[in-house]
Coordinates of C-alpha atoms in Angstrom, one line a residue:
Chain A
M1 CA -28.1 116.8 -31.7
N2 CA -26.7 114.1 -33.9
Y3 CA -25.6 110.6 -32.9
K4 CA -22.9 108.2 -34.1
G5 CA -22.5 104.6 -33.0
K6 CA -22.2 100.9 -33.9
A7 CA -25.4 99.1 -35.0
H8 CA -26.6 96.1 -32.9
K9 CA -29.3 94.2 -34.8
V10 CA -32.3 92.3 -33.3
G11 CA -35.3 90.7 -34.9
D12 CA -39.0 91.2 -35.4
H13 CA -41.6 91.5 -32.5
I14 CA -39.0 92.1 -29.8
D15 CA -41.3 92.3 -26.8
T16 CA -41.0 94.2 -23.5
D17 CA -40.3 90.9 -21.6
A18 CA -37.3 90.5 -23.9
I19 CA -36.2 94.1 -23.3
I20 CA -36.5 93.8 -19.5
P21 CA -38.0 90.7 -17.9
A22 CA -40.9 91.5 -15.5
R23 CA -39.4 89.8 -12.5
L24 CA -36.7 92.6 -12.6
L25 CA -39.3 95.4 -12.4
V26 CA -38.6 96.0 -8.7
T27 CA -36.6 99.1 -9.3
T28 CA -36.9 102.4 -11.3
D29 CA -33.2 102.9 -11.4
A30 CA -31.9 103.4 -15.0
A31 CA -28.4 102.0 -14.4
K32 CA -29.8 98.8 -12.7
L33 CA -32.4 98.3 -15.4
G34 CA -29.7 99.0 -18.1
E35 CA -27.5 96.1 -16.7
N36 CA -30.3 93.7 -17.8
C37 CA -31.2 95.4 -21.1
L38 CA -32.4 92.7 -23.5
S39 CA -31.5 89.9 -21.0
G40 CA -34.9 88.4 -21.9
L41 CA -33.5 87.9 -25.4
E42 CA -30.1 86.6 -24.4
P43 CA -28.5 86.7 -20.9
G44 CA -25.7 89.2 -20.9
W45 CA -26.8 90.7 -24.2
V46 CA -25.8 94.2 -23.0
R47 CA -22.1 93.3 -22.7
R48 CA -21.6 94.0 -26.4
V49 CA -22.9 97.5 -26.1
R50 CA -20.6 100.6 -25.8
K51 CA -22.1 103.9 -24.8
G52 CA -23.6 105.6 -27.8
D53 CA -24.3 102.5 -29.8
I54 CA -27.5 102.2 -31.7
L55 CA -30.1 99.4 -31.6
V56 CA -31.6 98.3 -35.0
A57 CA -34.8 96.1 -35.0
G58 CA -37.4 94.7 -37.3
R59 CA -41.2 94.9 -37.1
N60 CA -43.3 95.9 -34.0
F61 CA -40.3 96.6 -31.7
G62 CA -41.4 97.0 -28.0
C63 CA -44.7 95.0 -28.3
G64 CA -46.3 93.8 -25.1
S65 CA -46.5 95.5 -21.8
S66 CA -46.7 99.3 -21.0
R67 CA -43.6 99.2 -18.8
E68 CA -41.7 102.4 -19.1
H69 CA -38.8 100.4 -17.7
A70 CA -38.2 99.2 -21.3
P71 CA -37.1 102.5 -22.8
I72 CA -35.4 103.3 -19.5
A73 CA -33.4 100.0 -19.7
I74 CA -32.3 100.8 -23.2
L75 CA -31.2 104.3 -22.2
G76 CA -29.6 102.9 -19.1
A77 CA -27.5 100.6 -21.3
G78 CA -26.1 103.7 -23.0
I79 CA -28.2 103.4 -26.2
P80 CA -29.7 106.8 -27.2
V81 CA -31.5 105.7 -30.5
V82 CA -33.5 102.8 -31.7
V83 CA -34.0 102.3 -35.5
A84 CA -36.7 99.8 -36.5
H85 CA -39.1 98.8 -39.3
S86 CA -41.9 99.8 -36.9
F87 CA -42.7 100.3 -33.2
A88 CA -45.5 99.1 -30.9
R89 CA -47.8 101.9 -29.9
I90 CA -47.3 102.2 -26.2
F91 CA -43.5 101.7 -26.5
Y92 CA -43.4 104.5 -29.0
R93 CA -45.1 107.0 -26.7
N94 CA -43.0 105.9 -23.7
A95 CA -39.7 106.2 -25.6
F96 CA -40.4 109.9 -26.5
N97 CA -41.6 110.6 -23.0
M98 CA -38.3 109.3 -21.6
G99 CA -36.1 111.0 -24.2
L100 CA -35.2 107.9 -26.2
L101 CA -35.1 108.8 -29.9
L102 CA -36.9 106.4 -32.3
M103 CA -36.5 106.2 -36.1
E104 CA -39.2 104.4 -38.0
A105 CA -37.4 103.3 -41.1
G106 CA -39.8 100.8 -42.7
D107 CA -38.3 98.2 -45.0
D108 CA -35.1 100.1 -45.2
A109 CA -34.2 99.0 -41.7
E110 CA -33.3 95.6 -43.2
K111 CA -30.4 97.2 -45.2
I112 CA -28.5 98.0 -42.0
Q113 CA -26.2 95.1 -40.9
D114 CA -24.9 94.2 -37.5
G115 CA -21.8 96.1 -36.7
D116 CA -22.3 98.9 -39.3
T117 CA -21.4 102.4 -38.2
L118 CA -24.5 104.7 -38.2
E119 CA -24.9 108.4 -38.0
I120 CA -28.3 109.7 -37.0
I121 CA -29.3 113.2 -38.0
P122 CA -32.8 113.7 -36.2
A123 CA -33.5 117.1 -37.7
E124 CA -33.5 115.6 -41.2
G125 CA -34.9 112.3 -40.1
R126 CA -31.8 110.8 -41.7
I127 CA -29.9 107.6 -40.9
R128 CA -26.5 107.5 -42.6
D129 CA -24.9 104.0 -42.8
A130 CA -21.2 104.9 -43.1
T131 CA -20.2 101.3 -43.6
R132 CA -22.4 100.9 -46.6
S133 CA -22.5 104.5 -47.8
L134 CA -26.3 104.4 -47.6
D135 CA -28.7 107.1 -46.6
I136 CA -32.2 106.3 -45.2
V137 CA -34.8 109.0 -44.6
C138 CA -37.6 108.5 -42.1
P139 CA -41.0 110.2 -42.1
P140 CA -41.1 113.4 -40.0
L141 CA -42.3 113.2 -36.4
P142 CA -45.9 114.0 -35.6
E143 CA -46.4 117.6 -34.2
S144 CA -47.5 116.3 -30.8
M145 CA -44.2 114.4 -30.4
S146 CA -42.1 117.4 -31.6
A147 CA -43.8 119.6 -29.0
I148 CA -43.0 117.1 -26.2
I149 CA -39.4 116.9 -27.3
A150 CA -39.1 120.7 -27.5
A151 CA -40.2 120.8 -23.9
G152 CA -37.5 118.3 -23.0
G153 CA -39.9 115.4 -22.6
L154 CA -43.4 115.0 -21.1
V155 CA -42.3 115.9 -17.6
G156 CA -41.2 119.4 -18.8
H157 CA -44.3 119.7 -21.0
V158 CA -46.6 119.1 -18.0
K159 CA -44.5 121.3 -15.7
R160 CA -45.0 124.1 -18.2
R161 CA -48.8 123.6 -18.3
L162 CA -48.9 123.6 -14.5
G163 CA -47.0 126.9 -14.5
K164 CA -44.2 125.4 -12.5
S165 CA -41.3 126.2 -14.9
Chain B
M1 CA -71.1 111.7 -41.2
P2 CA -71.3 108.2 -39.8
K3 CA -68.9 107.5 -36.9
T4 CA -67.1 104.5 -35.5
L5 CA -67.7 103.7 -31.8
T6 CA -64.1 104.8 -31.2
Q7 CA -64.7 108.3 -32.7
K8 CA -68.0 108.6 -30.7
I9 CA -66.5 107.9 -27.3
I10 CA -63.5 110.1 -27.9
Q11 CA -65.7 112.9 -29.1
A12 CA -67.8 112.8 -25.9
H13 CA -64.6 113.5 -24.0
S14 CA -63.1 116.2 -26.1
D15 CA -63.9 119.8 -26.9
E16 CA -62.3 119.5 -30.3
A17 CA -64.4 118.3 -33.2
V18 CA -63.4 114.7 -34.0
E19 CA -63.4 114.7 -37.8
R20 CA -60.9 112.2 -39.1
D21 CA -58.7 109.3 -38.1
G22 CA -55.1 110.3 -37.3
Q23 CA -56.2 113.6 -35.8
I24 CA -54.8 114.5 -32.3
A25 CA -57.4 115.4 -29.7
Q26 CA -57.0 116.5 -26.1
C27 CA -59.4 114.4 -24.0
R28 CA -60.9 114.5 -20.5
L29 CA -60.3 111.3 -18.5
S30 CA -62.9 109.3 -16.6
L31 CA -60.3 107.3 -14.7
V32 CA -56.5 106.9 -14.4
L33 CA -55.0 103.6 -13.2
A34 CA -51.6 102.3 -12.1
N35 CA -50.3 99.2 -10.3
D36 CA -47.4 98.2 -8.1
I37 CA -44.9 98.0 -11.0
T38 CA -46.0 101.2 -12.8
A39 CA -47.2 103.5 -10.0
P40 CA -43.7 104.0 -8.4
L41 CA -42.4 105.4 -11.8
A42 CA -45.6 107.5 -12.2
I43 CA -45.1 109.0 -8.8
K44 CA -41.5 109.8 -9.6
S45 CA -42.6 111.6 -12.8
F46 CA -45.5 113.3 -10.9
R47 CA -43.0 114.8 -8.5
A48 CA -40.7 115.8 -11.3
M49 CA -43.6 117.6 -12.9
K50 CA -43.9 119.6 -9.6
A51 CA -47.5 118.6 -9.4
D52 CA -49.0 118.9 -5.9
K53 CA -52.4 117.2 -6.2
V54 CA -54.0 114.5 -8.3
F55 CA -56.8 116.0 -10.5
D56 CA -59.5 114.1 -8.6
R57 CA -58.9 111.7 -5.7
D58 CA -61.9 109.6 -6.7
K59 CA -60.6 109.1 -10.3
V60 CA -57.0 107.9 -9.6
V61 CA -56.9 104.1 -8.9
F62 CA -53.9 102.2 -7.5
V63 CA -54.0 98.4 -7.5
M64 CA -51.1 96.5 -6.0
D65 CA -51.8 93.3 -7.9
H66 CA -48.7 92.3 -9.9
F67 CA -46.4 91.0 -7.1
T68 CA -49.1 90.5 -4.4
P69 CA -48.6 89.1 -1.9
Q70 CA -45.3 91.0 -1.9
K71 CA -42.7 88.6 -3.5
D72 CA -39.5 90.1 -2.1
I73 CA -38.0 93.1 -0.3
D74 CA -37.8 95.2 -3.4
S75 CA -41.4 94.6 -4.5
A76 CA -42.5 95.3 -0.9
N77 CA -40.6 98.6 -0.9
Q78 CA -42.3 99.6 -4.2
V79 CA -45.7 99.1 -2.5
L80 CA -44.6 101.3 0.4
I81 CA -44.0 104.2 -2.1
C82 CA -47.5 103.7 -3.5
R83 CA -49.2 103.4 -0.1
A84 CA -47.5 106.6 1.1
F85 CA -48.6 108.5 -2.0
A86 CA -52.1 107.2 -1.8
K87 CA -52.3 108.3 1.9
E88 CA -50.8 111.7 1.1
Q89 CA -53.3 112.3 -1.8
N90 CA -56.2 110.7 0.1
I91 CA -56.8 108.5 -2.9
T92 CA -60.2 106.8 -2.5
H93 CA -59.6 103.6 -4.5
Y94 CA -56.4 102.1 -3.2
Y95 CA -56.2 98.3 -3.3
E96 CA -53.6 96.3 -1.3
G97 CA -53.9 93.1 0.6
G98 CA -57.3 91.7 1.4
N99 CA -59.3 94.1 -0.9
C100 CA -56.8 93.6 -3.8
G101 CA -57.6 91.7 -7.0
V102 CA -56.3 91.6 -10.5
E103 CA -56.9 95.2 -11.7
H104 CA -58.8 94.5 -14.9
T105 CA -61.2 92.1 -13.2
L106 CA -61.5 94.3 -10.2
L107 CA -62.4 97.7 -11.8
P108 CA -65.4 96.5 -13.9
E109 CA -66.6 94.3 -11.0
Q110 CA -66.5 97.3 -8.6
G111 CA -68.3 99.5 -11.1
L112 CA -65.3 101.8 -11.3
V113 CA -65.3 101.7 -15.1
G114 CA -68.4 101.7 -17.3
P115 CA -70.0 102.4 -20.6
G116 CA -68.8 105.5 -22.5
D117 CA -65.9 106.1 -20.2
L118 CA -62.4 107.1 -21.4
V119 CA -59.8 105.4 -19.3
I120 CA -56.0 105.3 -19.3
G121 CA -53.9 102.9 -17.3
A122 CA -50.3 102.2 -16.8
D123 CA -50.8 98.6 -17.9
S124 CA -51.1 97.4 -21.4
H125 CA -54.2 95.3 -20.6
T126 CA -56.2 98.4 -19.7
C127 CA -57.9 97.8 -23.1
T128 CA -60.0 95.2 -21.2
Y129 CA -62.6 97.8 -20.3
G130 CA -63.7 97.9 -24.0
G131 CA -65.8 94.9 -22.8
V132 CA -68.1 97.3 -21.0
G133 CA -68.1 99.8 -23.8
A134 CA -65.4 102.1 -22.5
F135 CA -62.5 103.5 -24.6
A136 CA -59.6 102.3 -22.6
T137 CA -55.9 102.1 -23.4
G138 CA -52.6 101.4 -21.8
M139 CA -49.9 104.0 -21.5
G140 CA -46.5 104.3 -19.8
S141 CA -46.0 105.7 -16.3
T142 CA -45.1 109.2 -17.3
D143 CA -48.2 109.6 -19.5
I144 CA -50.2 108.3 -16.5
A145 CA -48.4 110.9 -14.2
A146 CA -49.6 113.6 -16.7
G147 CA -53.1 112.2 -16.5
M148 CA -53.0 112.1 -12.7
A149 CA -51.9 115.8 -12.6
L150 CA -54.1 117.2 -15.4
G151 CA -57.1 114.8 -15.8
E152 CA -56.4 115.0 -19.5
T153 CA -54.4 113.2 -22.1
W154 CA -53.8 113.5 -25.9
L155 CA -55.0 110.8 -28.1
K156 CA -54.4 110.2 -31.8
I157 CA -57.8 109.0 -33.2
P158 CA -57.1 105.5 -34.3
S159 CA -58.7 104.1 -37.5
A160 CA -60.9 101.1 -36.7
I161 CA -61.1 97.5 -37.8
R162 CA -64.6 95.9 -37.6
V163 CA -64.5 92.2 -36.4
E164 CA -67.7 90.2 -36.8
Y165 CA -68.5 86.7 -35.5
T166 CA -71.4 84.8 -37.0
G167 CA -72.7 81.2 -36.9
I168 CA -73.5 78.8 -34.1
M169 CA -71.1 78.6 -31.0
P170 CA -70.0 75.0 -30.6
E171 CA -70.3 73.5 -27.1
W172 CA -66.6 74.0 -26.1
L173 CA -65.8 77.3 -27.9
R174 CA -65.3 80.3 -25.6
A175 CA -64.5 84.0 -25.8
K176 CA -60.8 83.2 -25.6
D177 CA -61.1 81.2 -28.8
L178 CA -62.8 84.0 -30.5
I179 CA -60.0 86.5 -29.8
L180 CA -57.2 83.9 -30.5
M181 CA -58.9 83.3 -33.8
L182 CA -58.5 87.0 -34.7
I183 CA -54.9 87.3 -33.5
G184 CA -54.0 84.2 -35.5
E185 CA -55.6 85.8 -38.5
I186 CA -54.2 89.3 -38.4
G187 CA -51.0 88.8 -36.5
V188 CA -49.4 90.5 -33.4
D189 CA -49.2 93.8 -35.3
G190 CA -52.3 93.4 -37.4
A191 CA -54.1 96.1 -35.4
L192 CA -51.0 98.3 -34.7
Y193 CA -52.1 101.9 -33.9
R194 CA -55.8 100.8 -34.6
A195 CA -58.9 100.1 -32.6
L196 CA -60.8 96.8 -32.9
E197 CA -64.6 97.1 -32.8
F198 CA -66.4 93.8 -32.3
G199 CA -69.9 92.8 -33.4
G200 CA -72.1 90.2 -35.1
P201 CA -74.7 87.8 -33.7
V202 CA -72.2 85.8 -31.6
V203 CA -71.0 88.9 -29.9
D204 CA -74.5 90.2 -29.3
A205 CA -75.2 87.0 -27.4
L206 CA -71.9 87.1 -25.5
P207 CA -72.2 88.1 -21.8
V208 CA -69.9 90.9 -20.6
E209 CA -67.4 88.6 -18.9
G210 CA -66.6 87.0 -22.2
R211 CA -66.4 90.5 -23.8
L212 CA -63.8 91.5 -21.2
T213 CA -61.7 88.4 -22.1
M214 CA -61.7 89.4 -25.7
A215 CA -61.1 93.1 -25.2
N216 CA -58.2 92.2 -22.9
M217 CA -56.2 90.7 -25.7
A218 CA -56.7 93.6 -28.3
I219 CA -53.2 94.7 -27.3
E220 CA -51.9 91.2 -28.4
A221 CA -52.8 92.2 -32.0
G222 CA -51.1 95.6 -31.4
G223 CA -54.5 97.3 -30.9
K224 CA -55.0 100.6 -29.0
A225 CA -58.4 99.5 -27.8
G226 CA -61.0 96.7 -28.3
L227 CA -64.5 98.0 -28.2
F228 CA -67.9 96.4 -27.7
P229 CA -71.3 98.2 -28.1
V230 CA -73.3 99.2 -25.1
D231 CA -76.4 97.0 -25.2
A232 CA -78.7 94.8 -23.1
Q233 CA -75.7 92.6 -22.0
T234 CA -73.8 95.7 -20.8
K235 CA -76.8 97.0 -19.0
A236 CA -77.4 93.7 -17.2
Y237 CA -73.7 93.7 -16.1
C238 CA -73.9 97.3 -14.8
A239 CA -77.0 96.5 -12.8
E240 CA -75.2 93.6 -11.2
H241 CA -72.0 95.5 -10.4
G242 CA -73.1 98.7 -8.7
R243 CA -72.8 100.9 -11.7
P244 CA -75.7 103.1 -12.5
E245 CA -77.5 101.4 -15.4
P246 CA -76.8 103.5 -18.5
N247 CA -79.9 105.1 -20.0
F248 CA -78.3 105.0 -23.4
T249 CA -77.2 102.5 -26.0
L250 CA -74.0 103.1 -27.8
A251 CA -72.8 101.6 -31.1
A252 CA -71.1 102.5 -34.3
D253 CA -73.2 104.2 -36.9
E254 CA -74.5 102.4 -40.0
G255 CA -71.8 102.9 -42.7
A256 CA -69.1 103.9 -40.2
P257 CA -65.7 104.3 -41.9
Y258 CA -63.9 101.1 -41.1
E259 CA -60.4 100.5 -42.5
R260 CA -61.2 96.9 -43.0
K261 CA -63.7 94.2 -41.9
V262 CA -62.8 90.7 -40.7
I263 CA -65.6 88.1 -40.5
F264 CA -65.5 84.7 -38.9
D265 CA -68.1 81.9 -39.0
V266 CA -67.6 80.0 -35.8
T267 CA -69.8 77.0 -36.7
G268 CA -68.0 73.7 -36.2
M269 CA -64.8 75.3 -34.9
E270 CA -62.8 73.5 -32.2
P271 CA -61.0 75.3 -29.3
L272 CA -57.7 77.0 -30.1
V273 CA -54.3 77.2 -28.5
A274 CA -51.7 79.9 -29.0
C275 CA -48.3 78.1 -29.2
P276 CA -44.9 79.5 -28.2
H277 CA -43.7 82.2 -28.5
L278 CA -46.3 84.6 -29.9
P279 CA -50.1 84.9 -29.2
S280 CA -50.6 84.8 -33.0
N281 CA -49.1 81.3 -33.3
V282 CA -52.6 79.7 -33.1
K283 CA -53.5 76.1 -33.8
P284 CA -56.6 73.9 -33.2
V285 CA -56.2 72.0 -29.9
S286 CA -56.4 68.6 -31.6
E287 CA -53.2 69.3 -33.6
L288 CA -51.2 69.5 -30.3
A289 CA -51.8 66.0 -28.9
D290 CA -48.7 64.5 -27.3
T291 CA -47.4 67.8 -26.0
P292 CA -46.7 66.9 -22.3
I293 CA -47.1 69.8 -19.8
Q294 CA -45.9 70.4 -16.2
Q295 CA -48.0 73.4 -15.2
V296 CA -51.5 74.8 -15.7
I297 CA -52.5 78.4 -14.7
I298 CA -56.2 79.2 -14.5
G299 CA -56.7 82.9 -13.6
S300 CA -55.5 86.4 -14.7
C301 CA -57.1 89.5 -16.1
T302 CA -58.0 87.4 -19.2
N303 CA -59.7 84.5 -17.6
G304 CA -60.0 84.8 -13.8
R305 CA -63.7 85.7 -13.5
I306 CA -66.5 83.6 -12.0
S307 CA -67.6 82.3 -15.4
D308 CA -64.1 81.1 -16.0
M309 CA -63.9 79.4 -12.6
R310 CA -67.2 77.7 -13.3
D311 CA -65.9 76.5 -16.7
A312 CA -62.8 75.0 -15.1
A313 CA -64.7 73.4 -12.3
N314 CA -67.2 71.8 -14.7
V315 CA -64.3 70.1 -16.4
L316 CA -62.4 69.1 -13.2
R317 CA -65.5 67.9 -11.3
G318 CA -64.9 64.2 -10.4
R319 CA -61.6 64.1 -12.2
K320 CA -57.9 64.2 -11.0
V321 CA -55.1 66.5 -12.2
D322 CA -52.3 64.4 -13.8
R323 CA -49.5 63.5 -11.3
N324 CA -46.9 65.3 -13.4
V325 CA -48.8 68.6 -13.5
R326 CA -49.2 71.4 -11.0
C327 CA -52.5 73.0 -11.7
I328 CA -52.7 76.5 -10.1
V329 CA -56.1 78.2 -9.8
L330 CA -56.1 81.9 -9.0
P331 CA -59.6 83.5 -8.8
S332 CA -58.8 87.0 -9.8
T333 CA -60.6 89.1 -7.1
P334 CA -61.8 88.6 -3.5
E335 CA -65.4 88.6 -4.8
V336 CA -64.6 85.9 -7.4
W337 CA -62.8 83.9 -4.6
K338 CA -65.8 84.2 -2.2
Q339 CA -68.2 83.2 -5.0
C340 CA -66.1 80.1 -5.8
L341 CA -66.3 79.3 -2.1
R342 CA -70.1 79.7 -2.0
E343 CA -70.7 77.6 -5.1
G344 CA -68.4 74.8 -3.9
L345 CA -65.9 75.3 -6.7
L346 CA -62.9 75.5 -4.4
E347 CA -63.8 72.0 -3.1
I348 CA -63.9 70.7 -6.7
F349 CA -60.5 72.2 -7.4
M350 CA -59.0 70.8 -4.2
E351 CA -60.5 67.3 -4.7
A352 CA -59.0 67.4 -8.2
G353 CA -55.6 68.1 -6.8
C354 CA -55.2 71.8 -7.8
V355 CA -53.3 74.4 -5.9
V356 CA -55.8 77.2 -5.1
G357 CA -53.9 80.5 -4.6
P358 CA -54.5 84.2 -3.8
C359 CA -55.8 86.9 -6.2
T360 CA -52.6 87.9 -8.0
C361 CA -51.1 88.5 -11.4
G362 CA -48.0 86.6 -10.2
P363 CA -47.3 83.8 -12.6
C364 CA -48.6 85.4 -15.8
L365 CA -45.6 87.7 -16.0
G366 CA -43.1 85.3 -14.4
G367 CA -43.4 87.2 -11.1
H368 CA -44.1 84.5 -8.5
M369 CA -46.6 81.8 -7.5
G370 CA -46.0 79.4 -10.4
I371 CA -42.7 79.9 -12.3
L372 CA -41.5 77.5 -15.0
G373 CA -38.1 75.8 -14.8
D374 CA -35.8 74.9 -17.7
G375 CA -37.6 73.0 -20.4
E376 CA -41.0 73.2 -18.6
R377 CA -44.2 73.7 -20.5
A378 CA -47.5 75.3 -19.3
V379 CA -51.0 75.7 -20.6
S380 CA -52.2 79.0 -19.3
T381 CA -55.4 81.0 -19.5
T382 CA -53.3 84.2 -19.5
N383 CA -52.6 86.5 -22.4
R384 CA -48.9 86.4 -23.3
N385 CA -46.6 83.6 -24.3
F386 CA -43.4 85.5 -25.2
R387 CA -40.2 83.6 -24.6
G388 CA -39.4 83.6 -20.9
R389 CA -42.7 85.2 -19.9
M390 CA -43.5 82.7 -17.1
G391 CA -39.9 81.9 -16.0
S392 CA -37.0 80.2 -17.7
L393 CA -36.0 81.4 -21.2
D394 CA -36.1 77.7 -22.1
S395 CA -39.8 77.2 -20.9
E396 CA -42.9 77.4 -23.1
V397 CA -46.4 78.8 -22.6
Y398 CA -49.5 77.7 -24.5
L399 CA -52.5 80.1 -24.2
A400 CA -56.0 78.6 -24.1
S401 CA -59.4 79.0 -22.5
P402 CA -60.2 77.6 -19.0
V403 CA -61.9 74.5 -20.4
V404 CA -58.8 73.6 -22.4
A405 CA -56.5 74.5 -19.5
A406 CA -58.5 72.3 -17.1
A407 CA -58.7 69.4 -19.6
S408 CA -55.0 69.6 -20.2
A409 CA -54.3 69.4 -16.5
V410 CA -56.3 66.2 -16.3
V411 CA -54.7 64.6 -19.4
G412 CA -51.1 65.8 -18.6
S413 CA -50.6 67.2 -22.1
V414 CA -52.3 69.8 -24.3
A415 CA -55.9 68.6 -24.7
G416 CA -59.5 69.9 -25.2
P417 CA -62.5 68.8 -23.1
A418 CA -63.8 66.7 -26.0
Q419 CA -60.7 64.5 -25.6
L420 CA -61.6 63.6 -22.0

């Protein structure tokens, strides 16, 4: 499945408290968490997002806590893909487990500007910046991640191992 | 072939031959942990996986520490979900209320984690247990649900960075300063996807409580784990904490394949402070004079152990907290709290004008029990100073050791004990 949406840029080292402040972690509901997506960066940040838009970040996106509420809040805000220079380790695992697609673009992430129209072609690891007529190709996913995605996320993967699906 | 400590511990828990960094290995788990924020999501995923039973009721630990005592209706309801699940699964180690403490102080103290273990926890500071020679790392709730169901997880073998400390420890330098020194040097993503392995004569002499402080903050450099060897210090700690004393020592091999080495000489160094809004923004305390503060927090999974309480009390004894500062002391487990009581430390804190509170994570993550208002500034012994971490988006957190936090409370601005 491919994606198309408008890019919303944020900076380096965006931490999980910026993505969803800890005091709001009193629910597991995606819609409620989504309403506060990135409110630790800027109150009301999420109001600029339309369903299907794409988040573009710098280095070490998602650093800090292990809260799975962070990828859930991004998904709950209607954002299906995050492009970044690099991702923090725990966030990386959590995102795939939750079905949020991550594209690790390295230095090329900087070429994308706020408001650009992006097309994401996961099978090719390709980000097409339609505004700038620019193609960025990301390294292929590790096999373990591909296996989890093929099973529809970690829940499906474990269900299969337990012989419940 | 010589191996890192990381490779050795993972190998002991996997049937696959651990041959190279970057390899994926399926591993058996010694223990799986979740708390009042992350367990409800893990339970949701556990149900969705159609799992019926946890893999071992003695090896799944729930600690309701983050918003304890329950801060509002929603957080109380989250605990109800965890309590019901713990009852249903007959989980042995369920902590809520009077037996509850901050998880990463509590588990080593109760002997639930120990040398050579492989532990995953739905909390990023699970890496703390590297202090007792366990390979321990934080994961999200659904990974934890998988661990609860299967007793296994997959790990990518991280490459390792060797960090050595040499020289003579100055009077006021603490474990917190040693780890801030490293994060300041390599940055908040300096150990991304990697393990940190600590050593050198300063570390050899460092008791386990200090090692737990250092391992705790491995994640603040992006690290997957922060590991200490299993040595005489570890054995002494195990003996004191009801953990069978290990009959083995465990360390990296001579010539182990480290990606890089970082060496510090601590001789003559002064205490450090991590300034807003990143743990890597580290400065010597003397450079921060004339930075007025309104709050001090002494506690947390980083610095809420008995040695930290003694450190703070030694500075506060016979002194008064500045009138413009609220100094909040939170011994991090019931055992630490009781020991403070026995040693007369609580009286020292109260005479100095501190607020002594319950065993909770509360203020560290801006939960409750010490929240910052607009423009307020805190010195805290916790581990994160991201913008808005302790309250208002316009507040600031300075991270430091308990001796610096206590001295700052007395002075009313950021200060080290040498400045008293």
